[in-house]
Amino acid sequence: MKLIVGLNNNNLKYKNTRHNIGSWFVETLAKTYKKKFKIKKIFLGKISKIEINKKKVYLLIPNTYINLSGNSVLLFIKYYKIKKKNIIIVHDELDLIPGIAKFKRGINCCGHNGIKHIAKKIKYDKFYRLRIGIGHPVKNNNINKFVLNKPKKNEKKLINNAIKKAIKSIKILIKKNIIIAMNKLHNYK
């Protein structure tokens, strides 16, 4: 059993911002399988379930602010007894340009507060991450403003293409393994 978590700021004014790319990915994945989400207050989020190659895959979008995502993830994995090594967190990545998506394992040198909170709450930092590039603001002091704003039209198109490629790679990951999925995703043209 796997869990794919799409990080999200639960506030309508942030819905289409760069910081919510994790939830964009998970929502697109659910639509690919014609599944809808149900709000589950006991998990502080909304959930769905898909099946890839006869394997159950849970989808979770925390209904918290990103910096508190670990609360939702912890409740979910305890309830469904999901192994921590079977968690994939999907989030925005400043260090990748729009159009690029990459897998990574662990949180080493990760400046993303949502990832840090999840690792702290579940007491595990070796989970897989799917990082979707949003680019970097010209000035470092504008990072919060940058991630909490909508991407430009051309950036959004690139981000949506990266999401499509990443969905194909998630299917490979579930059917085969992370190495094959990683090689495929990292070598898309």
Tab-separated table of C-alpha atoms in Angstrom:
chain	number	residue	atom	x	y	z
A	1	MET	CA	0.000	0.000	0.000
A	2	LYS	CA	1.307	3.450	-0.922
A	3	LEU	CA	0.411	6.979	0.052
A	4	ILE	CA	0.931	9.979	-2.213
A	5	VAL	CA	0.582	13.319	-0.433
A	6	GLY	CA	0.153	16.576	-2.336
A	7	LEU	CA	1.196	19.555	-0.237
A	8	ASN	CA	-1.278	22.381	-0.136
A	9	ASN	CA	-2.114	25.644	1.602
A	10	ASN	CA	-5.773	25.273	2.520
A	11	ASN	CA	-6.997	28.748	1.726
A	12	LEU	CA	-8.841	29.692	-1.458
A	13	LYS	CA	-6.567	32.657	-2.068
A	14	TYR	CA	-3.613	30.234	-2.411
A	15	LYS	CA	-5.412	27.629	-4.558
A	16	ASN	CA	-3.619	28.378	-7.838
A	17	THR	CA	-0.281	29.453	-6.392
A	18	ARG	CA	3.102	27.837	-6.940
A	19	HIS	CA	3.126	26.524	-3.362
A	20	ASN	CA	0.087	24.323	-4.105
A	21	ILE	CA	1.649	22.380	-6.953
A	22	GLY	CA	1.678	19.222	-4.828
A	23	SER	CA	-2.106	19.300	-4.617
A	24	TRP	CA	-2.369	20.085	-8.364
A	25	PHE	CA	-0.407	16.910	-9.045
A	26	VAL	CA	-2.481	14.682	-6.756
A	27	GLU	CA	-5.763	16.118	-8.088
A	28	THR	CA	-4.615	15.499	-11.677
A	29	LEU	CA	-3.602	11.937	-10.748
A	30	ALA	CA	-7.067	11.290	-9.273
A	31	LYS	CA	-8.755	12.707	-12.400
A	32	THR	CA	-6.610	10.404	-14.551
A	33	TYR	CA	-8.238	7.479	-12.723
A	34	LYS	CA	-11.682	9.171	-12.672
A	35	LYS	CA	-11.662	9.403	-8.890
A	36	LYS	CA	-12.899	12.184	-6.633
A	37	PHE	CA	-11.778	13.342	-3.224
A	38	LYS	CA	-13.747	13.151	0.012
A	39	ILE	CA	-13.097	15.524	2.881
A	40	LYS	CA	-12.151	13.541	5.980
A	41	LYS	CA	-11.899	15.725	9.067
A	42	ILE	CA	-10.297	12.912	11.076
A	43	PHE	CA	-7.283	13.140	8.724
A	44	LEU	CA	-7.298	16.955	8.481
A	45	GLY	CA	-7.513	16.580	4.728
A	46	LYS	CA	-9.216	15.138	1.711
A	47	ILE	CA	-8.555	11.639	0.429
A	48	SER	CA	-9.032	9.445	-2.578
A	49	LYS	CA	-7.906	5.976	-3.597
A	50	ILE	CA	-6.730	4.668	-6.941
A	51	GLU	CA	-5.457	1.315	-8.120
A	52	ILE	CA	-2.332	0.923	-10.232
A	53	ASN	CA	-1.395	-2.571	-11.377
A	54	LYS	CA	-3.756	-4.058	-8.772
A	55	LYS	CA	-2.039	-2.093	-5.983
A	56	LYS	CA	-3.930	0.317	-3.729
A	57	VAL	CA	-2.605	3.830	-3.706
A	58	TYR	CA	-4.069	6.380	-1.323
A	59	LEU	CA	-4.043	10.058	-2.204
A	60	LEU	CA	-4.027	12.708	0.511
A	61	ILE	CA	-4.212	16.485	0.347
A	62	PRO	CA	-3.872	17.991	3.833
A	63	ASN	CA	-6.400	20.732	4.612
A	64	THR	CA	-3.839	22.567	6.700
A	65	TYR	CA	-1.233	25.127	5.881
A	66	ILE	CA	1.818	23.546	4.284
A	67	ASN	CA	3.934	24.120	7.386
A	68	LEU	CA	1.542	21.879	9.367
A	69	SER	CA	1.170	19.051	6.818
A	70	GLY	CA	2.779	16.519	9.143
A	71	ASN	CA	-0.315	16.483	11.381
A	72	SER	CA	-2.476	15.186	8.530
A	73	VAL	CA	0.112	12.674	7.289
A	74	LEU	CA	0.655	11.255	10.781
A	75	LEU	CA	-3.074	10.727	11.384
A	76	PHE	CA	-3.461	9.028	8.007
A	77	ILE	CA	-0.527	6.613	8.232
A	78	LYS	CA	-1.448	5.593	11.781
A	79	TYR	CA	-5.037	4.841	10.811
A	80	TYR	CA	-4.203	2.865	7.650
A	81	LYS	CA	-0.975	1.408	9.055
A	82	ILE	CA	1.029	2.607	6.068
A	83	LYS	CA	4.751	2.016	6.281
A	84	LYS	CA	6.737	5.240	6.322
A	85	LYS	CA	8.937	3.999	3.473
A	86	ASN	CA	5.808	3.840	1.262
A	87	ILE	CA	5.086	7.573	1.426
A	88	ILE	CA	5.654	9.882	-1.528
A	89	ILE	CA	5.375	13.613	-0.858
A	90	VAL	CA	4.741	15.890	-3.848
A	91	HIS	CA	5.747	19.536	-3.510
A	92	ASP	CA	6.961	22.676	-5.226
A	93	GLU	CA	10.716	23.043	-5.721
A	94	LEU	CA	12.485	26.397	-6.020
A	95	ASP	CA	15.728	24.794	-7.195
A	96	LEU	CA	14.148	23.313	-10.338
A	97	ILE	CA	12.901	25.374	-13.260
A	98	PRO	CA	9.267	25.060	-14.404
A	99	GLY	CA	8.858	22.008	-16.617
A	100	ILE	CA	11.205	19.827	-14.562
A	101	ALA	CA	10.133	17.188	-12.031
A	102	LYS	CA	12.464	14.913	-10.102
A	103	PHE	CA	12.326	12.220	-7.475
A	104	LYS	CA	14.467	12.444	-4.379
A	105	ARG	CA	14.682	10.425	-1.201
A	106	GLY	CA	15.029	11.994	2.224
A	107	ILE	CA	15.043	15.621	3.309
A	108	ASN	CA	18.782	16.339	3.385
A	109	CYS	CA	19.332	20.094	2.945
A	110	CYS	CA	15.660	20.609	2.236
A	111	GLY	CA	14.479	24.133	2.978
A	112	HIS	CA	10.797	23.245	2.490
A	113	ASN	CA	8.976	23.732	5.802
A	114	GLY	CA	6.172	21.334	4.872
A	115	ILE	CA	8.669	18.524	4.299
A	116	LYS	CA	10.479	19.335	7.548
A	117	HIS	CA	7.202	19.238	9.482
A	118	ILE	CA	6.217	15.864	8.022
A	119	ALA	CA	9.622	14.364	8.878
A	120	LYS	CA	9.399	15.723	12.418
A	121	LYS	CA	5.827	14.495	13.033
A	122	ILE	CA	6.262	10.977	11.619
A	123	LYS	CA	9.829	10.682	12.967
A	124	TYR	CA	11.147	9.562	9.589
A	125	ASP	CA	12.969	11.427	6.852
A	126	LYS	CA	13.712	8.787	4.209
A	127	PHE	CA	10.396	9.036	2.352
A	128	TYR	CA	10.382	9.753	-1.364
A	129	ARG	CA	9.683	13.219	-2.662
A	130	LEU	CA	8.442	14.223	-6.062
A	131	ARG	CA	9.726	17.759	-6.580
A	132	ILE	CA	8.017	19.853	-9.237
A	133	GLY	CA	9.982	22.870	-10.386
A	134	ILE	CA	8.630	26.379	-9.955
A	135	GLY	CA	11.869	28.286	-10.516
A	136	HIS	CA	13.412	30.861	-8.232
A	137	PRO	CA	12.664	34.566	-7.748
A	138	VAL	CA	15.328	36.994	-8.895
A	139	LYS	CA	15.786	38.297	-5.347
A	140	ASN	CA	16.044	35.790	-2.493
A	141	ASN	CA	14.133	38.074	-0.125
A	142	ASN	CA	10.987	37.614	-2.273
A	143	ILE	CA	10.653	33.838	-1.796
A	144	ASN	CA	7.433	33.899	0.272
A	145	LYS	CA	5.774	36.324	-2.132
A	146	PHE	CA	6.974	34.238	-5.096
A	147	VAL	CA	5.646	30.862	-3.877
A	148	LEU	CA	2.336	32.393	-2.753
A	149	ASN	CA	1.630	33.885	-6.190
A	150	LYS	CA	0.318	32.272	-9.347
A	151	PRO	CA	2.827	31.206	-11.981
A	152	LYS	CA	2.890	33.113	-15.245
A	153	LYS	CA	0.959	31.601	-18.163
A	154	ASN	CA	4.068	30.140	-19.836
A	155	GLU	CA	5.307	28.751	-16.488
A	156	LYS	CA	1.936	27.121	-15.806
A	157	LYS	CA	2.079	25.366	-19.178
A	158	LEU	CA	5.564	24.025	-18.351
A	159	ILE	CA	4.434	22.962	-14.865
A	160	ASN	CA	1.421	21.112	-16.308
A	161	ASN	CA	3.735	19.279	-18.727
A	162	ALA	CA	5.982	18.280	-15.806
A	163	ILE	CA	2.917	16.999	-13.932
A	164	LYS	CA	1.922	14.826	-16.925
A	165	LYS	CA	5.428	13.352	-17.135
A	166	ALA	CA	5.503	12.765	-13.385
A	167	ILE	CA	2.162	10.931	-13.480
A	168	LYS	CA	3.599	8.512	-16.045
A	169	SER	CA	6.597	8.000	-13.765
A	170	ILE	CA	4.424	7.400	-10.680
A	171	LYS	CA	2.713	4.599	-12.593
A	172	ILE	CA	6.131	3.105	-13.366
A	173	LEU	CA	7.169	3.451	-9.722
A	174	ILE	CA	4.087	1.537	-8.531
A	175	LYS	CA	4.349	-1.137	-11.258
A	176	LYS	CA	8.130	-1.588	-11.177
A	177	ASN	CA	10.441	0.360	-8.872
A	178	ILE	CA	11.842	3.767	-8.002
A	179	ILE	CA	15.054	3.352	-10.018
A	180	ILE	CA	13.214	2.731	-13.296
A	181	ALA	CA	10.705	5.525	-12.528
A	182	MET	CA	13.480	7.929	-11.589
A	183	ASN	CA	15.475	7.187	-14.753
A	184	LYS	CA	12.386	7.700	-16.900
A	185	LEU	CA	11.358	10.971	-15.235
A	186	HIS	CA	14.834	12.450	-15.096
A	187	ASN	CA	15.424	11.712	-18.792
A	188	TYR	CA	12.157	13.027	-20.266
A	189	LYS	CA	12.723	15.511	-23.065
